[in-house]
């Protein structure tokens, strides 16, 4: 119940108040059922009239997003986008609106049975006006549309006015440096957004600098994805510097920057950051052209870090010598849960270094990915033996290597005897003329990072195992 007392002078209410009255007199007025007021109390005491409003307990009312959208289009003269209209119609039917959890509007322009009319800057203007006060909308997925810097301006205004949105996905639109400046400016003041995806927008080095400044002041953002954004050397160093002080960000994706130096300055600065950062849980450094020197610097830093749980070093230039540093780290590290080494040339020697550390010393790593790492039967057999000895290591991804008969037999036995769950690896055993073979499965740590099939064939927990192992935020 909410009570709002308002005192007024008796001159305005001489008929309802006796100035000589020494005891308070209360009058109760019943309010119509459709009113938000439950009861109106009038109290007269000592020459003052007090009005007390008793409001009904708030109940969630199903909003009509589609109706509001149609009205907004008519008011602005903007044609309706049938795709947006359909999504809002479906959202109006969603029972989760009544729950405190809220809903995520999925208006991604890709992966539909038939082509849809993708969201433009003008469409976003109307949509933002509809959602401005829709507090139950907690997530907004606008990936793979045709939003530009003009749309980014609309989104920046929306983020400053909205206090409920927690997840925003703008991946693979056409937002550039100017748009990045506008959105990052809004994030300086926004205190609700938890997860932001800018993946694939070519914001460049300067755009990355704007987001680096956000990390210096924003204390709400937990997960930031700047992968495939054409980040440069300066902004990566700025981001690493900002993260030495930031205590709220838990996951960051810096995949595929544009680096023209062979000296690995960015890796050195990121390593320095890891020594002092105690909040970062997930770090993606794929396609950084990282070599063994960079891996050594990271490992040196991770000896002093006890918070990082997910390290992605896929698609780099790491060889068996670099994996040797990782093997030594795993012997002492007690925090890493996921290690992704996809598409590095670690060969049998590197696989052996990993298996030695995992067989005897490490009991915290749960998932290892060595897809397409130039490993042959000897190295794969060593890894299978590590799984037999280490009951904590439960997820392993090995497709893209060279399987011989021993390797096929080893992993077939692990799966058939139940030690390795079929959903926790990317191979499945079968036989040809009595000989064990392995087939590929669509499983992985982030198999559906860029897109997910509309009709689910593989369980989400199998295709995107990392989300369950290291969950950073509810809106992923």
Tab-separated table of C-alpha atoms in Angstrom:
chain	number	residue	atom	x	y	z
A	1	UNK	CA	0.000	0.000	0.000
A	2	UNK	CA	1.159	3.543	-0.742
A	3	UNK	CA	-0.029	6.528	1.338
A	4	UNK	CA	0.345	10.039	-0.055
A	5	UNK	CA	-0.842	12.617	2.533
A	6	UNK	CA	-1.524	16.120	1.174
A	7	UNK	CA	-2.401	18.981	3.550
A	8	UNK	CA	-4.593	21.882	2.389
A	9	UNK	CA	-5.995	24.942	4.130
A	10	UNK	CA	-9.538	24.771	5.610
A	11	UNK	CA	-10.562	27.868	3.626
A	12	UNK	CA	-10.963	25.702	0.568
A	13	UNK	CA	-12.947	23.069	2.442
A	14	UNK	CA	-15.097	24.960	4.964
A	15	UNK	CA	-18.024	22.676	4.344
A	16	UNK	CA	-16.117	19.539	5.223
A	17	UNK	CA	-14.193	20.820	8.222
A	18	UNK	CA	-15.269	22.461	11.480
A	19	UNK	CA	-12.558	24.819	12.770
A	20	UNK	CA	-13.643	24.107	16.349
A	21	UNK	CA	-13.274	20.367	15.920
A	22	UNK	CA	-10.698	19.082	18.447
A	23	UNK	CA	-10.755	15.421	17.479
A	24	UNK	CA	-9.886	14.220	13.959
A	25	UNK	CA	-12.824	13.286	11.799
A	26	UNK	CA	-12.327	10.772	8.973
A	27	UNK	CA	-14.386	10.413	5.863
A	28	UNK	CA	-13.928	7.391	3.627
A	29	UNK	CA	-14.796	7.635	-0.052
A	30	UNK	CA	-15.007	4.533	-2.206
A	31	UNK	CA	-13.323	4.741	-5.601
A	32	UNK	CA	-14.565	3.036	-8.830
A	33	UNK	CA	-13.050	-0.378	-9.520
A	34	UNK	CA	-11.260	0.718	-12.701
A	35	UNK	CA	-9.315	3.424	-10.823
A	36	UNK	CA	-5.814	2.741	-9.496
A	37	UNK	CA	-7.024	4.244	-6.183
A	38	UNK	CA	-8.486	1.829	-3.679
A	39	UNK	CA	-9.704	4.289	-0.992
A	40	UNK	CA	-9.641	8.063	-0.466
A	41	UNK	CA	-9.491	9.134	3.181
A	42	UNK	CA	-10.324	12.684	4.246
A	43	UNK	CA	-9.208	13.699	7.714
A	44	UNK	CA	-10.152	16.985	9.424
A	45	UNK	CA	-8.185	18.001	12.499
A	46	UNK	CA	-6.963	21.334	13.900
A	47	UNK	CA	-7.871	23.535	10.942
A	48	UNK	CA	-6.258	21.248	8.386
A	49	UNK	CA	-7.652	18.782	5.928
A	50	UNK	CA	-5.497	15.794	5.046
A	51	UNK	CA	-6.175	13.629	2.005
A	52	UNK	CA	-4.801	10.136	2.096
A	53	UNK	CA	-4.689	8.127	-1.131
A	54	UNK	CA	-4.556	4.347	-0.798
A	55	UNK	CA	-3.494	2.792	-4.084
A	56	UNK	CA	-4.282	-0.682	-5.284
A	57	UNK	CA	-1.417	-3.117	-5.225
A	58	UNK	CA	0.287	-3.016	-8.632
A	59	UNK	CA	-0.514	-5.893	-10.931
A	60	UNK	CA	1.191	-6.482	-14.239
A	61	UNK	CA	-1.081	-5.677	-17.159
A	62	UNK	CA	-0.413	-7.247	-20.511
A	63	UNK	CA	0.734	-4.367	-22.731
A	64	UNK	CA	-0.174	-4.212	-26.394
A	65	UNK	CA	3.180	-3.528	-28.052
A	66	UNK	CA	1.811	-4.135	-31.530
A	67	UNK	CA	-1.017	-1.634	-31.094
A	68	UNK	CA	1.399	0.988	-29.791
A	69	UNK	CA	3.691	0.281	-32.746
A	70	UNK	CA	0.881	0.735	-35.273
A	71	UNK	CA	-0.150	3.987	-33.612
A	72	UNK	CA	3.451	5.236	-33.536
A	73	UNK	CA	3.870	4.473	-37.242
A	74	UNK	CA	0.686	6.362	-38.075
A	75	UNK	CA	1.732	9.314	-35.957
A	76	UNK	CA	5.198	9.548	-37.519
A	77	UNK	CA	4.131	8.702	-41.056
A	78	UNK	CA	6.591	5.804	-41.139
A	79	UNK	CA	5.407	2.635	-42.963
A	80	UNK	CA	5.096	-0.426	-40.764
A	81	UNK	CA	7.871	-2.986	-40.957
A	82	UNK	CA	5.974	-6.323	-41.175
A	83	UNK	CA	8.831	-8.187	-39.514
A	84	UNK	CA	8.877	-5.849	-36.507
A	85	UNK	CA	5.088	-5.933	-36.317
A	86	UNK	CA	5.098	-9.747	-36.271
A	87	UNK	CA	7.708	-9.913	-33.485
A	88	UNK	CA	5.708	-7.479	-31.351
A	89	UNK	CA	2.501	-9.434	-31.946
A	90	UNK	CA	4.208	-12.595	-30.731
A	91	UNK	CA	5.626	-10.738	-27.729
A	92	UNK	CA	2.115	-9.641	-26.736
A	93	UNK	CA	1.209	-13.329	-26.416
A	94	UNK	CA	4.220	-14.102	-24.232
A	95	UNK	CA	3.273	-14.962	-20.658
A	96	UNK	CA	6.737	-13.973	-19.465
A	97	UNK	CA	5.603	-10.342	-19.728
A	98	UNK	CA	3.710	-10.908	-16.515
A	99	UNK	CA	6.857	-12.140	-14.770
A	100	UNK	CA	9.586	-10.020	-13.291
A	101	UNK	CA	12.127	-11.760	-15.528
A	102	UNK	CA	10.872	-9.927	-18.600
A	103	UNK	CA	11.421	-10.820	-22.248
A	104	UNK	CA	13.984	-10.438	-25.009
A	105	UNK	CA	12.717	-9.155	-28.349
A	106	UNK	CA	14.524	-11.090	-31.081
A	107	UNK	CA	14.449	-8.922	-34.197
A	108	UNK	CA	17.621	-10.290	-35.812
A	109	UNK	CA	17.487	-9.964	-39.580
A	110	UNK	CA	19.175	-13.263	-40.453
A	111	UNK	CA	18.289	-16.933	-40.362
A	112	UNK	CA	14.622	-16.925	-41.323
A	113	UNK	CA	12.787	-19.474	-43.528
A	114	UNK	CA	11.909	-16.654	-45.921
A	115	UNK	CA	13.636	-13.277	-46.267
A	116	UNK	CA	12.396	-10.568	-43.901
A	117	UNK	CA	12.426	-6.805	-44.196
A	118	UNK	CA	15.447	-5.883	-42.135
A	119	UNK	CA	15.274	-3.080	-39.594
A	120	UNK	CA	16.380	0.327	-40.855
A	121	UNK	CA	17.264	3.506	-38.981
A	122	UNK	CA	13.722	4.836	-39.495
A	123	UNK	CA	12.210	1.567	-38.234
A	124	UNK	CA	14.358	1.787	-35.119
A	125	UNK	CA	13.137	5.306	-34.413
A	126	UNK	CA	9.541	4.121	-34.203
A	127	UNK	CA	10.453	0.976	-32.280
A	128	UNK	CA	12.428	2.960	-29.703
A	129	UNK	CA	9.431	5.215	-29.058
A	130	UNK	CA	7.303	2.121	-28.375
A	131	UNK	CA	9.833	0.478	-26.066
A	132	UNK	CA	10.922	3.588	-24.196
A	133	UNK	CA	8.696	2.832	-21.215
A	134	UNK	CA	8.304	-0.937	-21.684
A	135	UNK	CA	10.147	-1.953	-18.537
A	136	UNK	CA	9.408	-5.651	-19.090
A	137	UNK	CA	11.639	-5.700	-22.214
A	138	UNK	CA	14.984	-6.730	-20.755
A	139	UNK	CA	16.734	-7.751	-23.973
A	140	UNK	CA	16.807	-6.442	-27.544
A	141	UNK	CA	18.401	-8.422	-30.379
A	142	UNK	CA	18.859	-6.320	-33.535
A	143	UNK	CA	21.690	-8.335	-35.081
A	144	UNK	CA	22.166	-8.610	-38.851
A	145	UNK	CA	20.054	-5.609	-39.773
A	146	UNK	CA	20.971	-2.450	-41.704
A	147	UNK	CA	21.390	0.059	-38.875
A	148	UNK	CA	23.913	2.845	-39.494
A	149	UNK	CA	25.297	5.702	-37.430
A	150	UNK	CA	21.872	7.384	-37.629
A	151	UNK	CA	20.359	4.330	-35.979
A	152	UNK	CA	23.145	4.430	-33.399
A	153	UNK	CA	22.052	7.983	-32.534
A	154	UNK	CA	18.515	6.730	-31.883
A	155	UNK	CA	19.848	3.847	-29.806
A	156	UNK	CA	22.065	6.195	-27.779
A	157	UNK	CA	19.064	8.349	-26.884
A	158	UNK	CA	17.093	5.228	-25.995
A	159	UNK	CA	19.853	3.949	-23.697
A	160	UNK	CA	19.964	7.262	-21.852
A	161	UNK	CA	16.204	7.272	-21.256
A	162	UNK	CA	15.676	3.554	-20.610
A	163	UNK	CA	16.506	2.075	-17.208
A	164	UNK	CA	15.469	-1.551	-17.706
A	165	UNK	CA	17.281	-2.922	-20.792
A	166	UNK	CA	19.979	-5.388	-19.789
A	167	UNK	CA	21.002	-6.974	-23.106
A	168	UNK	CA	21.601	-5.258	-26.443
A	169	UNK	CA	22.808	-7.089	-29.558
A	170	UNK	CA	23.815	-4.930	-32.524
A	171	UNK	CA	26.199	-7.406	-34.132
A	172	UNK	CA	26.863	-7.154	-37.864
A	173	UNK	CA	25.045	-3.924	-38.623
A	174	UNK	CA	26.687	-0.941	-40.327
A	175	UNK	CA	27.590	1.134	-37.277
A	176	UNK	CA	30.868	3.004	-37.692
A	177	UNK	CA	33.123	5.220	-35.599
A	178	UNK	CA	30.547	8.008	-35.176
A	179	UNK	CA	27.926	5.535	-34.034
A	180	UNK	CA	30.370	4.000	-31.570
A	181	UNK	CA	30.984	7.451	-30.105
A	182	UNK	CA	27.257	8.033	-29.598
A	183	UNK	CA	26.556	4.631	-28.051
A	184	UNK	CA	29.591	4.744	-25.780
A	185	UNK	CA	28.560	8.240	-24.672
A	186	UNK	CA	25.184	6.840	-23.629
A	187	UNK	CA	26.864	3.989	-21.742
A	188	UNK	CA	28.671	6.510	-19.555
A	189	UNK	CA	25.259	7.332	-18.063
A	190	UNK	CA	23.325	4.091	-18.521
A	191	UNK	CA	23.095	1.976	-15.373
A	192	UNK	CA	21.057	-1.006	-16.524
A	193	UNK	CA	22.851	-2.598	-19.510
A	194	UNK	CA	24.746	-5.740	-18.524
A	195	UNK	CA	25.661	-7.311	-21.888
A	196	UNK	CA	26.543	-5.423	-25.079
A	197	UNK	CA	27.383	-7.000	-28.447
A	198	UNK	CA	28.950	-4.775	-31.118
A	199	UNK	CA	30.449	-7.723	-33.008
A	200	UNK	CA	31.177	-7.121	-36.671
A	201	UNK	CA	30.497	-3.369	-36.726
A	202	UNK	CA	33.546	-1.692	-38.251
A	203	UNK	CA	34.048	0.913	-35.543
A	204	UNK	CA	37.821	0.860	-36.026
A	205	UNK	CA	40.578	1.956	-33.693
A	206	UNK	CA	38.912	5.247	-32.737
A	207	UNK	CA	35.602	3.542	-32.020
A	208	UNK	CA	37.435	1.125	-29.765
A	209	UNK	CA	38.948	4.081	-27.908
A	210	UNK	CA	35.431	5.329	-27.110
A	211	UNK	CA	34.535	1.975	-25.563
A	212	UNK	CA	37.800	1.969	-23.624
A	213	UNK	CA	36.671	5.224	-22.016
A	214	UNK	CA	33.359	3.558	-21.084
A	215	UNK	CA	35.258	0.923	-19.118
A	216	UNK	CA	36.770	3.684	-17.013
A	217	UNK	CA	33.417	4.992	-15.757
A	218	UNK	CA	30.699	2.373	-16.280
A	219	UNK	CA	30.266	0.037	-13.313
A	220	UNK	CA	27.270	-1.929	-14.612
A	221	UNK	CA	28.466	-3.562	-17.834
A	222	UNK	CA	29.516	-7.172	-17.280
A	223	UNK	CA	30.041	-8.503	-20.798
A	224	UNK	CA	31.318	-6.582	-23.830
A	225	UNK	CA	31.796	-8.089	-27.289
A	226	UNK	CA	34.020	-6.095	-29.658
A	227	UNK	CA	35.063	-9.009	-31.855
A	228	UNK	CA	35.522	-8.423	-35.615
A	229	UNK	CA	35.295	-4.644	-35.103
A	230	UNK	CA	38.635	-3.777	-36.750
A	231	UNK	CA	40.159	-2.705	-33.449
A	232	UNK	CA	43.731	-1.438	-33.610
A	233	UNK	CA	46.854	-1.392	-31.496
A	234	UNK	CA	46.100	1.832	-29.622
A	235	UNK	CA	42.585	0.945	-28.559
A	236	UNK	CA	43.588	-2.557	-27.413
A	237	UNK	CA	46.240	-1.006	-25.192
A	238	UNK	CA	43.675	1.529	-23.940
A	239	UNK	CA	41.166	-1.241	-23.167
A	240	UNK	CA	43.811	-3.249	-21.318
A	241	UNK	CA	44.768	-0.156	-19.329
A	242	UNK	CA	41.137	0.576	-18.433
A	243	UNK	CA	40.625	-2.999	-17.257
A	244	UNK	CA	43.397	-2.646	-14.692
A	245	UNK	CA	40.981	-0.427	-12.743
A	246	UNK	CA	37.585	-1.735	-13.868
A	247	UNK	CA	36.019	-4.036	-11.266
A	248	UNK	CA	32.703	-4.886	-12.924
A	249	UNK	CA	33.448	-6.294	-16.395
A	250	UNK	CA	33.534	-10.078	-16.304
A	251	UNK	CA	33.858	-11.013	-19.978
A	252	UNK	CA	35.337	-9.315	-23.033
A	253	UNK	CA	35.737	-10.427	-26.649
A	254	UNK	CA	38.605	-8.775	-28.551
A	255	UNK	CA	38.759	-11.241	-31.445
A	256	UNK	CA	40.305	-10.398	-34.808
A	257	UNK	CA	41.824	-6.943	-34.407
A	258	UNK	CA	43.820	-5.370	-37.226
A	259	UNK	CA	47.429	-5.515	-36.050
A	260	UNK	CA	50.391	-4.655	-38.241
A	261	UNK	CA	53.188	-5.181	-35.730
A	262	UNK	CA	54.988	-8.431	-35.014
A	263	UNK	CA	56.135	-7.353	-31.568
A	264	UNK	CA	52.965	-8.423	-29.716
A	265	UNK	CA	52.645	-5.182	-27.739
A	266	UNK	CA	48.937	-5.815	-27.205
A	267	UNK	CA	49.570	-9.216	-25.621
A	268	UNK	CA	52.149	-7.682	-23.292
A	269	UNK	CA	49.658	-5.039	-22.111
A	270	UNK	CA	46.864	-7.599	-21.712
A	271	UNK	CA	49.210	-9.785	-19.662
A	272	UNK	CA	50.054	-6.831	-17.448
A	273	UNK	CA	46.344	-6.194	-16.960
A	274	UNK	CA	45.713	-9.808	-15.932
A	275	UNK	CA	48.213	-9.502	-13.114
A	276	UNK	CA	46.103	-6.862	-11.403
A	277	UNK	CA	42.568	-7.590	-12.579
A	278	UNK	CA	40.520	-9.723	-10.195
A	279	UNK	CA	37.092	-9.533	-11.851
A	280	UNK	CA	37.601	-10.735	-15.436
A	281	UNK	CA	36.306	-14.275	-15.891
A	282	UNK	CA	36.260	-14.700	-19.676
A	283	UNK	CA	38.828	-13.433	-22.222
A	284	UNK	CA	38.741	-13.969	-26.000
A	285	UNK	CA	41.969	-13.302	-27.917
A	286	UNK	CA	41.300	-15.212	-31.126
A	287	UNK	CA	43.093	-14.179	-34.340
A	288	UNK	CA	45.633	-11.927	-32.622
A	289	UNK	CA	48.532	-13.482	-34.533
A	290	UNK	CA	49.859	-14.460	-31.123
A	291	UNK	CA	53.069	-16.460	-31.099
A	292	UNK	CA	54.974	-18.346	-28.422
A	293	UNK	CA	56.410	-15.129	-26.953
A	294	UNK	CA	52.901	-13.806	-26.319
A	295	UNK	CA	51.746	-17.059	-24.754
A	296	UNK	CA	54.720	-16.973	-22.399
A	297	UNK	CA	53.801	-13.430	-21.280
A	298	UNK	CA	50.185	-14.480	-20.663
A	299	UNK	CA	51.236	-17.529	-18.665
A	300	UNK	CA	53.556	-15.441	-16.503
A	301	UNK	CA	50.632	-13.149	-15.693
A	302	UNK	CA	48.182	-15.969	-15.023
A	303	UNK	CA	50.382	-17.338	-12.263
A	304	UNK	CA	49.275	-14.241	-10.345
A	305	UNK	CA	45.638	-14.324	-11.498
A	306	UNK	CA	43.006	-16.397	-9.717
A	307	UNK	CA	39.812	-15.153	-11.396
A	308	UNK	CA	40.098	-15.993	-15.122
A	309	UNK	CA	38.136	-19.131	-15.952
A	310	UNK	CA	37.806	-19.057	-19.751
A	311	UNK	CA	40.797	-18.344	-22.002
A	312	UNK	CA	40.292	-18.332	-25.784
A	313	UNK	CA	43.551	-18.413	-27.801
A	314	UNK	CA	42.098	-19.969	-30.946
A	315	UNK	CA	43.315	-19.191	-34.467
A	316	UNK	CA	46.733	-17.881	-33.474
A	317	UNK	CA	50.307	-18.918	-34.320
A	318	UNK	CA	51.039	-20.958	-31.225
A	319	UNK	CA	53.247	-24.029	-31.627
A	320	UNK	CA	54.232	-26.847	-29.285
A	321	UNK	CA	56.840	-24.578	-27.655
A	322	UNK	CA	54.107	-22.148	-26.650
A	323	UNK	CA	51.898	-24.967	-25.381
A	324	UNK	CA	54.758	-26.041	-23.146
A	325	UNK	CA	54.259	-22.796	-21.185
A	326	UNK	CA	50.531	-23.547	-20.976
A	327	UNK	CA	51.262	-27.056	-19.707
A	328	UNK	CA	53.451	-25.674	-16.916
A	329	UNK	CA	50.734	-23.156	-16.061
A	330	UNK	CA	48.077	-25.867	-15.833
A	331	UNK	CA	50.189	-27.720	-13.301
A	332	UNK	CA	49.766	-24.826	-10.862
A	333	UNK	CA	46.707	-22.883	-11.996
A	334	UNK	CA	43.552	-23.542	-9.962
A	335	UNK	CA	41.055	-21.284	-11.742
A	336	UNK	CA	40.982	-22.025	-15.501
A	337	UNK	CA	37.926	-24.062	-16.477
A	338	UNK	CA	37.974	-23.697	-20.287
A	339	UNK	CA	40.986	-23.536	-22.620
A	340	UNK	CA	40.372	-23.033	-26.341
A	341	UNK	CA	43.367	-23.721	-28.605
A	342	UNK	CA	41.496	-24.295	-31.888
A	343	UNK	CA	43.499	-23.838	-35.078
A	344	UNK	CA	46.965	-23.597	-33.559
A	345	UNK	CA	49.773	-25.833	-34.797
A	346	UNK	CA	50.511	-27.542	-31.486
A	347	UNK	CA	51.134	-31.028	-32.995
A	348	UNK	CA	51.774	-34.186	-30.984
A	349	UNK	CA	54.397	-32.565	-28.763
A	350	UNK	CA	51.966	-29.879	-27.626
A	351	UNK	CA	49.224	-32.432	-26.999
A	352	UNK	CA	51.667	-34.433	-24.902
A	353	UNK	CA	52.546	-31.397	-22.779
A	354	UNK	CA	48.856	-30.816	-22.120
A	355	UNK	CA	48.123	-34.463	-21.334
A	356	UNK	CA	50.988	-34.657	-18.830
A	357	UNK	CA	49.683	-31.634	-16.916
A	358	UNK	CA	46.078	-32.823	-17.017
A	359	UNK	CA	46.786	-36.442	-16.091
A	360	UNK	CA	48.663	-35.774	-12.881
A	361	UNK	CA	48.540	-32.168	-11.713
A	362	UNK	CA	45.499	-30.200	-12.851
A	363	UNK	CA	42.054	-30.888	-11.408
A	364	UNK	CA	40.182	-27.724	-12.363
A	365	UNK	CA	40.126	-27.607	-16.186
A	366	UNK	CA	36.816	-29.007	-17.428
A	367	UNK	CA	36.938	-28.249	-21.158
A	368	UNK	CA	39.728	-28.367	-23.737
A	369	UNK	CA	39.394	-27.640	-27.448
A	370	UNK	CA	42.194	-28.662	-29.820
A	371	UNK	CA	40.232	-28.722	-33.082
A	372	UNK	CA	42.430	-28.553	-36.213
A	373	UNK	CA	45.696	-28.431	-34.291
A	374	UNK	CA	47.788	-30.753	-36.524
A	375	UNK	CA	47.691	-33.537	-33.922
A	376	UNK	CA	48.077	-37.139	-35.056
A	377	UNK	CA	47.315	-40.456	-33.402
A	378	UNK	CA	50.083	-40.284	-30.792
A	379	UNK	CA	48.971	-36.943	-29.385
A	380	UNK	CA	45.263	-37.819	-29.499
A	381	UNK	CA	45.873	-41.073	-27.650
A	382	UNK	CA	47.785	-39.163	-24.979
A	383	UNK	CA	44.822	-36.816	-24.529
A	384	UNK	CA	42.415	-39.746	-24.250
A	385	UNK	CA	44.617	-41.209	-21.507
A	386	UNK	CA	44.472	-37.862	-19.695
A	387	UNK	CA	40.674	-38.065	-19.702
A	388	UNK	CA	40.827	-41.547	-18.204
A	389	UNK	CA	43.082	-40.307	-15.402
A	390	UNK	CA	41.347	-36.968	-14.804
A	391	UNK	CA	37.674	-37.208	-13.895
A	392	UNK	CA	37.235	-33.412	-13.888
A	393	UNK	CA	38.135	-33.000	-17.558
A	394	UNK	CA	34.745	-33.742	-19.122
A	395	UNK	CA	34.627	-31.775	-22.399
A	396	UNK	CA	37.106	-32.280	-25.230
A	397	UNK	CA	36.886	-31.266	-28.887
A	398	UNK	CA	39.331	-32.893	-31.314
A	399	UNK	CA	37.863	-32.857	-34.830
A	400	UNK	CA	40.104	-31.697	-37.666
A	401	UNK	CA	43.150	-33.683	-36.573
A	402	UNK	CA	44.626	-36.886	-38.027
A	403	UNK	CA	42.958	-39.961	-36.530
A	404	UNK	CA	44.700	-43.309	-36.670
A	405	UNK	CA	43.279	-46.631	-35.494
A	406	UNK	CA	44.550	-46.250	-31.914
A	407	UNK	CA	43.088	-42.760	-31.534
A	408	UNK	CA	39.716	-43.897	-32.886
A	409	UNK	CA	39.709	-46.883	-30.537
A	410	UNK	CA	40.663	-44.759	-27.523
A	411	UNK	CA	37.898	-42.191	-27.956
A	412	UNK	CA	35.338	-44.829	-28.959
A	413	UNK	CA	36.009	-46.639	-25.695
A	414	UNK	CA	35.711	-43.424	-23.677
A	415	UNK	CA	32.294	-42.737	-25.178
A	416	UNK	CA	30.987	-46.307	-25.088
A	417	UNK	CA	31.943	-46.908	-21.472
A	418	UNK	CA	30.320	-43.643	-20.426
A	419	UNK	CA	33.435	-41.759	-19.384
A	420	UNK	CA	32.897	-39.182	-22.152
A	421	UNK	CA	29.352	-37.931	-22.646
A	422	UNK	CA	28.416	-37.797	-26.363
A	423	UNK	CA	27.165	-34.226	-25.817
A	424	UNK	CA	30.553	-33.189	-24.451
A	425	UNK	CA	32.683	-33.936	-27.490
A	426	UNK	CA	32.544	-33.301	-31.230
A	427	UNK	CA	33.073	-36.897	-32.408
A	428	UNK	CA	30.854	-39.980	-32.480
A	429	UNK	CA	32.086	-43.563	-32.914
A	430	UNK	CA	30.967	-45.942	-35.646
A	431	UNK	CA	32.396	-49.089	-37.239
A	432	UNK	CA	33.347	-50.014	-40.768
A	433	UNK	CA	34.285	-53.674	-41.337
A	434	UNK	CA	34.866	-54.087	-37.609
A	435	UNK	CA	37.238	-51.106	-37.397
A	436	UNK	CA	36.453	-48.117	-35.168
A	437	UNK	CA	35.978	-44.759	-36.878
A	438	UNK	CA	34.995	-41.286	-35.671
A	439	UNK	CA	32.432	-38.944	-37.248
A	440	UNK	CA	32.024	-35.221	-36.641
A	441	UNK	CA	29.264	-33.770	-34.472
A	442	UNK	CA	28.107	-30.145	-34.424
A	443	UNK	CA	29.244	-29.690	-30.842
A	444	UNK	CA	31.677	-27.181	-29.429
A	445	UNK	CA	32.396	-24.399	-26.956
A	446	UNK	CA	30.800	-21.672	-29.085
A	447	UNK	CA	29.668	-23.446	-32.201
A	448	UNK	CA	26.773	-21.036	-32.673
A	449	UNK	CA	28.586	-17.805	-31.858
A	450	UNK	CA	27.708	-16.125	-35.162
A	451	UNK	CA	24.358	-17.741	-35.773
A	452	UNK	CA	22.097	-20.488	-34.439
A	453	UNK	CA	19.909	-22.771	-36.583
A	454	UNK	CA	16.254	-21.825	-36.406
A	455	UNK	CA	15.159	-25.422	-36.004
A	456	UNK	CA	17.172	-26.926	-33.184
A	457	UNK	CA	18.917	-30.170	-34.099
A	458	UNK	CA	21.681	-30.122	-31.506
A	459	UNK	CA	20.983	-29.245	-27.881
A	460	UNK	CA	22.125	-25.736	-26.977
A	461	UNK	CA	24.205	-27.124	-24.110
A	462	UNK	CA	26.133	-29.283	-26.600
A	463	UNK	CA	26.649	-26.658	-29.305
A	464	UNK	CA	27.534	-23.871	-26.865
A	465	UNK	CA	29.020	-25.686	-23.905
A	466	UNK	CA	30.942	-22.654	-22.655
A	467	UNK	CA	27.735	-20.826	-21.728
A	468	UNK	CA	26.892	-23.457	-19.162
A	469	UNK	CA	30.410	-23.923	-17.846
A	470	UNK	CA	31.179	-20.237	-17.380
A	471	UNK	CA	27.943	-18.261	-17.178
A	472	UNK	CA	28.675	-14.547	-17.028
A	473	UNK	CA	25.210	-13.037	-17.260
A	474	UNK	CA	21.608	-14.147	-17.677
A	475	UNK	CA	21.338	-12.518	-21.121
A	476	UNK	CA	23.846	-14.352	-23.311
